[in-house]
Coordinates of C-alpha atoms and ligand atoms in Angstrom, one line a residue:
M1 CA 8.6 9.5 -35.2
S2 CA 8.1 13.2 -34.2
N3 CA 11.1 15.4 -35.0
K4 CA 11.9 16.3 -31.4
A5 CA 14.4 14.0 -29.6
L6 CA 12.9 11.5 -27.3
K7 CA 13.8 11.6 -23.7
N8 CA 13.6 7.8 -22.9
K9 CA 15.5 5.0 -24.5
S10 CA 13.4 2.1 -22.9
F11 CA 9.9 1.6 -24.6
G12 CA 6.9 -0.6 -24.6
I13 CA 6.5 -1.3 -28.3
Y14 CA 3.0 -1.6 -29.9
V15 CA 2.5 -2.8 -33.4
H16 CA -0.9 -2.2 -34.9
I17 CA -1.9 -4.8 -37.5
P18 CA -5.1 -3.7 -39.1
F19 CA -6.3 -6.7 -40.9
C20 CA -9.4 -8.6 -40.0
E21 CA -11.4 -11.3 -41.8
R22 CA -14.6 -9.2 -41.2
V23 CA -15.5 -6.2 -39.0
C24 CA -17.5 -6.9 -35.8
I25 CA -20.3 -4.5 -35.2
Y26 CA -19.1 -2.9 -32.2
C27 CA -15.4 -2.4 -33.4
D28 CA -14.0 1.1 -33.4
F29 CA -10.5 0.2 -34.1
F30 CA -8.7 1.1 -37.3
V31 CA -9.3 -2.2 -39.2
T32 CA -9.5 -3.3 -42.9
T33 CA -10.7 -6.5 -44.6
A34 CA -8.3 -5.8 -47.6
R35 CA -6.1 -8.7 -47.0
K36 CA -4.2 -8.2 -50.3
Y37 CA -2.3 -5.4 -48.7
R38 CA -0.8 -7.5 -46.1
P39 CA 2.7 -8.0 -48.0
A40 CA 3.0 -4.2 -48.7
F41 CA 2.0 -3.4 -45.1
I42 CA 4.8 -5.8 -43.8
E43 CA 7.4 -4.0 -45.8
S44 CA 6.0 -0.7 -44.6
I45 CA 6.0 -1.6 -40.9
N46 CA 9.4 -2.9 -41.1
R47 CA 10.7 0.3 -42.6
E48 CA 9.0 2.4 -40.0
I49 CA 10.5 0.2 -37.2
H50 CA 14.0 0.7 -38.7
Y51 CA 13.5 4.4 -39.3
V52 CA 12.2 5.3 -35.8
A53 CA 14.9 3.1 -34.1
S54 CA 17.6 4.8 -36.3
Q55 CA 16.7 8.1 -34.7
L56 CA 17.2 6.9 -31.2
E57 CA 20.4 6.0 -29.3
A58 CA 20.6 2.4 -28.1
P59 CA 16.8 1.9 -27.9
E60 CA 15.4 -0.9 -25.8
A61 CA 12.2 -2.8 -26.0
R62 CA 10.7 -3.3 -22.5
T63 CA 7.6 -5.1 -23.7
I64 CA 6.4 -6.0 -27.2
Y65 CA 2.7 -6.2 -28.2
L66 CA 1.2 -7.0 -31.5
G67 CA -2.4 -5.9 -31.6
G68 CA -5.0 -4.9 -34.1
G69 CA -6.9 -5.8 -35.9
T70 CA -6.1 -9.5 -35.9
P71 CA -2.4 -10.1 -35.9
S72 CA -3.1 -14.0 -36.1
F73 CA -4.7 -13.1 -39.6
L74 CA -1.1 -12.5 -41.0
V75 CA 0.3 -15.5 -42.9
D76 CA 3.6 -17.1 -44.1
G77 CA 6.0 -15.9 -41.5
Q78 CA 4.8 -12.2 -41.6
V79 CA 4.6 -12.1 -37.8
T80 CA 8.1 -13.4 -37.6
S81 CA 9.3 -10.8 -40.0
I82 CA 8.0 -8.0 -37.9
L83 CA 9.5 -9.3 -34.7
K84 CA 12.9 -9.9 -36.4
S85 CA 12.8 -6.2 -37.5
I86 CA 12.2 -5.2 -33.8
Y87 CA 14.9 -7.4 -32.5
C88 CA 17.3 -6.1 -35.1
N89 CA 16.5 -2.5 -34.1
F90 CA 15.8 -2.6 -30.4
K91 CA 17.6 -4.5 -27.6
K92 CA 15.1 -6.7 -25.9
V93 CA 15.2 -6.6 -22.1
E94 CA 15.6 -9.9 -20.3
N95 CA 12.2 -11.7 -19.9
C96 CA 10.6 -9.2 -22.3
E97 CA 7.0 -9.9 -22.4
I98 CA 5.9 -10.4 -26.0
T99 CA 2.2 -10.7 -26.6
I100 CA 0.1 -11.3 -29.8
E101 CA -3.6 -11.0 -30.1
V102 CA -5.2 -14.0 -31.7
N103 CA -8.6 -14.9 -32.8
P104 CA -9.9 -18.5 -32.3
N105 CA -10.8 -19.0 -36.0
N106 CA -7.5 -18.2 -37.3
V107 CA -4.9 -20.1 -35.2
N108 CA -3.7 -23.6 -35.7
S109 CA -0.8 -25.4 -34.3
E110 CA 1.5 -24.5 -37.2
K111 CA 0.9 -20.8 -36.6
L112 CA 1.2 -21.1 -32.8
D113 CA 4.5 -22.9 -33.4
E114 CA 5.7 -20.1 -35.5
F115 CA 4.7 -17.6 -32.9
S116 CA 6.5 -19.5 -30.1
R117 CA 9.7 -19.8 -32.3
S118 CA 9.7 -16.2 -33.0
G119 CA 9.8 -15.4 -29.3
I120 CA 6.2 -14.8 -28.3
N121 CA 5.5 -15.8 -24.8
R122 CA 2.0 -14.5 -24.2
L123 CA -1.2 -14.9 -26.1
S124 CA -4.3 -12.7 -25.9
L125 CA -7.2 -14.8 -27.2
G126 CA -10.3 -13.0 -28.4
I127 CA -13.0 -15.3 -27.2
Q128 CA -15.5 -12.7 -26.0
S129 CA -18.3 -15.0 -25.1
L130 CA -18.9 -18.8 -25.1
N131 CA -22.5 -18.3 -26.2
N132 CA -23.0 -18.8 -29.8
K133 CA -26.0 -16.6 -30.1
E134 CA -24.1 -13.8 -28.6
L135 CA -21.0 -14.3 -30.8
E136 CA -23.3 -14.3 -33.9
S137 CA -24.9 -11.0 -32.6
L138 CA -21.6 -9.3 -32.6
Y139 CA -20.6 -10.8 -35.9
R140 CA -17.6 -12.6 -34.6
N141 CA -16.6 -15.3 -36.9
H142 CA -15.9 -18.0 -34.4
N143 CA -18.1 -20.2 -32.2
R144 CA -17.8 -21.8 -28.8
D145 CA -16.1 -25.0 -29.9
Q146 CA -13.6 -23.1 -31.9
A147 CA -12.8 -20.9 -28.8
V148 CA -12.3 -23.9 -26.6
S149 CA -10.2 -25.7 -29.2
A150 CA -8.0 -22.6 -29.8
F151 CA -7.2 -22.5 -26.1
V152 CA -6.3 -26.2 -26.0
T153 CA -4.1 -25.9 -29.0
A154 CA -2.3 -23.0 -27.5
R155 CA -1.5 -24.9 -24.3
K156 CA -0.4 -27.9 -26.5
A157 CA 1.9 -25.4 -28.3
G158 CA 3.6 -24.7 -25.0
F159 CA 2.0 -21.2 -24.2
K160 CA 2.1 -20.8 -20.3
N161 CA 0.8 -17.3 -20.3
I162 CA -2.6 -16.9 -22.0
S163 CA -5.0 -14.1 -21.5
V164 CA -8.7 -14.3 -22.6
D165 CA -10.9 -11.4 -23.7
V166 CA -14.6 -11.4 -22.7
I167 CA -17.3 -8.7 -23.3
F168 CA -20.2 -8.1 -21.0
G169 CA -23.3 -5.8 -21.2
L170 CA -24.4 -7.2 -24.6
P171 CA -27.9 -6.3 -25.7
G172 CA -30.1 -9.1 -24.4
Q173 CA -27.5 -10.6 -22.4
T174 CA -28.6 -12.1 -19.0
L175 CA -26.4 -12.5 -15.8
E176 CA -26.8 -16.3 -16.2
N177 CA -25.4 -16.2 -19.8
L178 CA -22.5 -14.1 -18.6
Q179 CA -21.9 -16.6 -15.7
N180 CA -21.9 -19.6 -18.2
T181 CA -19.2 -18.0 -20.2
V182 CA -17.1 -16.9 -17.2
T183 CA -17.3 -20.3 -15.5
G184 CA -16.5 -21.9 -18.8
I185 CA -13.4 -19.8 -19.2
I186 CA -12.3 -20.3 -15.6
K187 CA -12.4 -24.0 -16.3
M188 CA -9.9 -23.6 -19.1
D189 CA -7.6 -22.0 -16.5
P190 CA -6.0 -19.0 -18.3
E191 CA -3.5 -16.8 -16.4
H192 CA -5.2 -13.5 -17.2
I193 CA -8.8 -12.5 -18.1
S194 CA -9.7 -9.1 -19.7
I195 CA -13.5 -8.3 -19.3
Y196 CA -14.7 -5.2 -21.2
N197 CA -17.9 -3.6 -20.7
L198 CA -19.5 -3.1 -24.2
T199 CA -19.4 0.5 -25.3
I200 CA -21.2 2.0 -28.2
E201 CA -18.7 4.0 -30.3
E202 CA -20.1 6.4 -33.0
R203 CA -18.3 5.0 -36.0
T204 CA -19.7 1.6 -35.5
Y205 CA -22.6 -0.5 -37.0
L206 CA -23.9 -1.1 -33.5
H207 CA -24.2 2.6 -32.9
K208 CA -26.4 2.7 -36.0
M209 CA -28.5 -0.2 -34.8
V210 CA -29.0 1.4 -31.3
K211 CA -30.0 4.7 -32.9
S212 CA -32.7 3.1 -35.1
K213 CA -33.8 0.9 -32.1
K214 CA -32.9 -2.4 -33.6
V215 CA -31.2 -3.3 -30.4
V216 CA -31.9 -2.2 -26.9
L217 CA -29.0 -1.8 -24.4
L218 CA -29.0 -3.0 -20.9
D219 CA -29.6 -0.5 -18.2
D220 CA -27.0 0.6 -15.8
E221 CA -28.5 -1.4 -13.0
R222 CA -28.2 -4.7 -14.9
E223 CA -24.7 -3.8 -16.0
F224 CA -23.6 -3.0 -12.4
E225 CA -25.0 -6.4 -11.3
M226 CA -22.9 -8.1 -13.9
F227 CA -19.7 -6.1 -13.0
S228 CA -20.1 -6.7 -9.3
W229 CA -20.6 -10.5 -9.9
L230 CA -17.6 -10.6 -12.1
S231 CA -15.3 -8.7 -9.8
E232 CA -16.4 -10.8 -6.7
Y233 CA -16.5 -14.2 -8.5
L234 CA -13.1 -13.7 -10.3
E235 CA -11.4 -12.6 -7.1
K236 CA -12.8 -15.7 -5.3
S237 CA -11.5 -17.8 -8.2
G238 CA -7.9 -16.6 -7.7
Y239 CA -7.9 -13.7 -10.2
S240 CA -7.0 -10.3 -8.8
H241 CA -9.1 -7.4 -10.2
Y242 CA -5.9 -5.3 -10.6
E243 CA -7.4 -3.0 -13.2
I244 CA -11.0 -1.9 -14.1
S245 CA -11.2 -4.4 -17.0
N246 CA -8.4 -6.8 -16.1
F247 CA -8.0 -9.8 -13.8
A248 CA -4.9 -11.9 -13.3
K249 CA -3.3 -14.7 -11.3
D250 CA -0.5 -13.6 -9.2
G251 CA 2.5 -12.6 -11.3
F252 CA 0.6 -12.6 -14.5
E253 CA -0.6 -9.0 -14.7
S254 CA 0.0 -7.5 -18.3
K255 CA 3.4 -6.0 -18.2
H256 CA 2.7 -4.1 -21.5
N257 CA -0.6 -2.6 -20.5
S258 CA 0.7 -1.8 -16.8
S259 CA 3.4 0.3 -18.4
Y260 CA 0.7 2.5 -20.1
W261 CA -1.1 2.8 -16.9
N262 CA 2.1 3.7 -15.0
G263 CA 2.8 6.5 -17.5
L264 CA 5.9 4.9 -19.1
S265 CA 7.1 5.6 -22.6
Y266 CA 5.8 3.6 -25.6
L267 CA 6.2 3.5 -29.3
G268 CA 3.3 2.6 -31.5
F269 CA 4.1 1.4 -35.2
G270 CA 1.5 0.9 -37.8
P271 CA -1.6 3.0 -38.9
S272 CA -3.5 4.6 -36.0
A273 CA -0.8 3.6 -33.5
H274 CA -0.2 6.1 -30.7
S275 CA 3.3 6.9 -29.0
F276 CA 4.1 8.6 -25.8
D277 CA 7.3 10.0 -24.4
N278 CA 7.2 11.9 -21.0
S279 CA 4.8 14.6 -21.6
R280 CA 4.4 14.3 -25.4
R281 CA 2.3 12.1 -27.5
W282 CA 1.7 11.5 -31.2
W283 CA -0.2 9.1 -33.5
N284 CA -0.1 7.7 -37.0
V285 CA -2.8 8.2 -39.6
R286 CA -5.8 6.1 -39.8
D287 CA -5.3 5.4 -43.4
L288 CA -3.6 2.4 -45.0
S289 CA -2.6 3.7 -48.3
T290 CA -0.9 6.8 -46.7
Y291 CA 0.8 4.5 -44.3
I292 CA 2.1 2.1 -46.9
A293 CA 3.3 4.8 -49.2
Y294 CA 5.2 6.9 -46.7
A295 CA 6.1 4.8 -43.6
G296 CA 9.9 5.1 -43.0
I297 CA 10.3 7.0 -46.2
E298 CA 8.8 10.4 -45.5
N299 CA 7.8 9.4 -42.1
Q300 CA 6.6 12.7 -41.0
K301 CA 3.7 12.2 -43.5
I302 CA 2.3 9.3 -41.5
I303 CA 2.1 11.2 -38.2
E304 CA -1.4 12.6 -38.0
A305 CA -1.0 14.7 -35.0
E306 CA 1.1 15.3 -31.9
E307 CA 0.6 17.2 -28.7
D308 CA 2.6 18.4 -25.7
L309 CA 0.7 17.9 -22.5
N310 CA 0.6 21.0 -20.3
I311 CA 0.6 20.6 -16.5
N312 CA -3.0 20.2 -16.1
E313 CA -3.3 17.6 -18.7
R314 CA -0.5 15.6 -17.2
I315 CA -2.3 15.6 -13.8
T316 CA -5.4 14.6 -15.5
E317 CA -3.6 11.8 -17.2
F318 CA -2.1 10.7 -14.0
V319 CA -5.4 10.6 -12.3
F320 CA -7.1 8.8 -14.9
L321 CA -4.4 6.2 -15.3
N322 CA -3.8 5.5 -11.6
L323 CA -7.6 5.4 -10.7
R324 CA -8.0 2.5 -13.3
Q325 CA -5.8 0.4 -11.1
K326 CA -6.7 -1.4 -7.9
R327 CA -3.8 0.3 -6.1
G328 CA -5.0 3.7 -6.9
I329 CA -3.2 7.1 -6.5
N330 CA -0.2 7.2 -4.4
K331 CA -0.3 10.7 -2.8
K332 CA 3.6 10.8 -2.2
V333 CA 4.2 9.8 -5.8
F334 CA 1.9 12.7 -6.9
L335 CA 3.6 15.0 -4.6
D336 CA 6.9 14.0 -5.9
T337 CA 5.9 14.2 -9.5
F338 CA 4.0 17.5 -9.5
G339 CA 5.2 19.3 -6.3
I340 CA 1.5 19.7 -5.2
S341 CA -0.3 18.1 -2.3
F342 CA -3.1 15.7 -3.7
D343 CA -5.4 16.3 -0.8
A344 CA -5.1 20.1 -1.1
K345 CA -5.5 20.2 -4.9
F346 CA -8.5 17.7 -4.9
E347 CA -10.3 18.6 -1.7
K348 CA -13.6 19.1 -3.4
A349 CA -13.4 16.0 -5.8
L350 CA -12.5 13.8 -2.8
Y351 CA -15.5 15.0 -0.9
E352 CA -17.9 14.8 -3.9
S353 CA -16.6 11.2 -4.8
E354 CA -16.7 9.8 -1.3
P355 CA -19.3 7.2 -2.1
Y356 CA -17.0 5.7 -4.8
I357 CA -13.6 5.9 -3.2
N358 CA -11.4 4.5 -0.5
N359 CA -9.3 7.4 0.8
N360 CA -6.5 7.5 3.4
S361 CA -3.5 9.6 4.1
D362 CA -1.4 7.7 1.6
V363 CA -3.6 6.5 -1.2
V364 CA -6.9 7.0 -2.9
F365 CA -8.6 4.1 -4.8
L366 CA -11.9 3.3 -6.3
N367 CA -14.3 0.9 -4.7
Q368 CA -16.4 -1.4 -6.7
A369 CA -19.1 1.2 -7.5
G370 CA -16.3 3.7 -8.3
M371 CA -14.6 1.2 -10.8
F372 CA -18.1 0.7 -12.5
L373 CA -18.5 4.5 -12.6
Y374 CA -14.9 5.2 -13.4
N375 CA -15.5 7.9 -16.1
Q376 CA -17.9 9.9 -14.0
V377 CA -15.7 9.7 -11.0
C378 CA -12.7 10.9 -13.1
L379 CA -14.6 13.7 -14.3
L380 CA -15.2 15.0 -10.8
F381 CA -11.4 15.4 -10.5
V382 CA -11.1 17.0 -13.9
K383 CA -13.8 19.5 -13.0
N384 CA -12.0 20.3 -9.6
L385 CA -8.7 20.7 -11.3
N386 CA -9.9 23.2 -13.9
E387 CA -12.0 25.2 -11.5
Ligands
SF4_401 S1 -11.7 -9.0 -34.6 FE1 -11.2 -7.4 -33.1 S2 -10.2 -5.8 -34.3 FE2 -11.2 -7.2 -35.8 S3 -13.1 -6.2 -36.2 FE3 -13.5 -7.7 -34.5 S4 -13.3 -6.5 -32.7 FE4 -12.4 -5.2 -34.3

């Protein structure tokens, strides 16, 4: 943890578990296939949790999220060990949402029972597609049958809050293929669905393939057709499109991710994990050996960098995070937070983004085209802010 005292005592807690069986071609997260480091990593993360909490007064866990990487790739009670550390060092709020990301090929009923006993009450299942060819092309190591069976096993293990991840905009994907995946997932009846548009990140193998023209990406028009279909179909099927990439049945919106979008404080543990408190953020090194050596011992050495956001950066963050959400920007909240009228500050951006927003005296929120072009629309606001 950064040396400066934290202002809040209630946090969303994120734990980054970097181990994966193999690396998917589009993945830009900090991951490793070096499974032999799992025991040392568990010791280190437990030390980091203890160290950070010991610097705080009566810290509270608002939500807990085990992400990665592939947390379900941990073995022999390692997940339970991390959660015990959190419970010993943070007071859990009542009905604390505790999520773990799981991949279909490495969960079974024993593991799910362990997760359930350790207090986990929400699963995020990385299905991505129900089309075996698409799964192979992404270098995922599960197939359609394993995905369906993992979901059924999770229900049998008693999980009543399951989210499913899907990717769209894959090279060569047709609308029909996507529709088959999504209708198949709706038949499973999860409480929450996250649907991400494939992005090409520089550090990935997919980026190399695109550059060398081994794969051709879909054009914007086809991606927008998919996005529009997803939004409309899922809304009709009872899933509210409450955030650009997220759909939920009533009452099943992700509490953990919503706290990011609402600007609440969070603490990240593990290599590459980010933390945020009021106007300050800091993040850990993307390096497993440094992390294992120093976490919770000389903890400052595992912090790669930190920054204090100035007023314009805080406003930018506010605009970006709120425009992600269906409810958009509440102009009164903006005025109360920054002491500035939103309409006066962003007159030009509001004019330029008119085709992509719904704007009235209380709120401004993105329409469907605006959600699809989220980055470009946000940039209009940033440009206006910095002029
Ligand atoms: S399983 Fe997830 S975290 Fe691991 S390599 Fe694939 S996309 Fe990345």
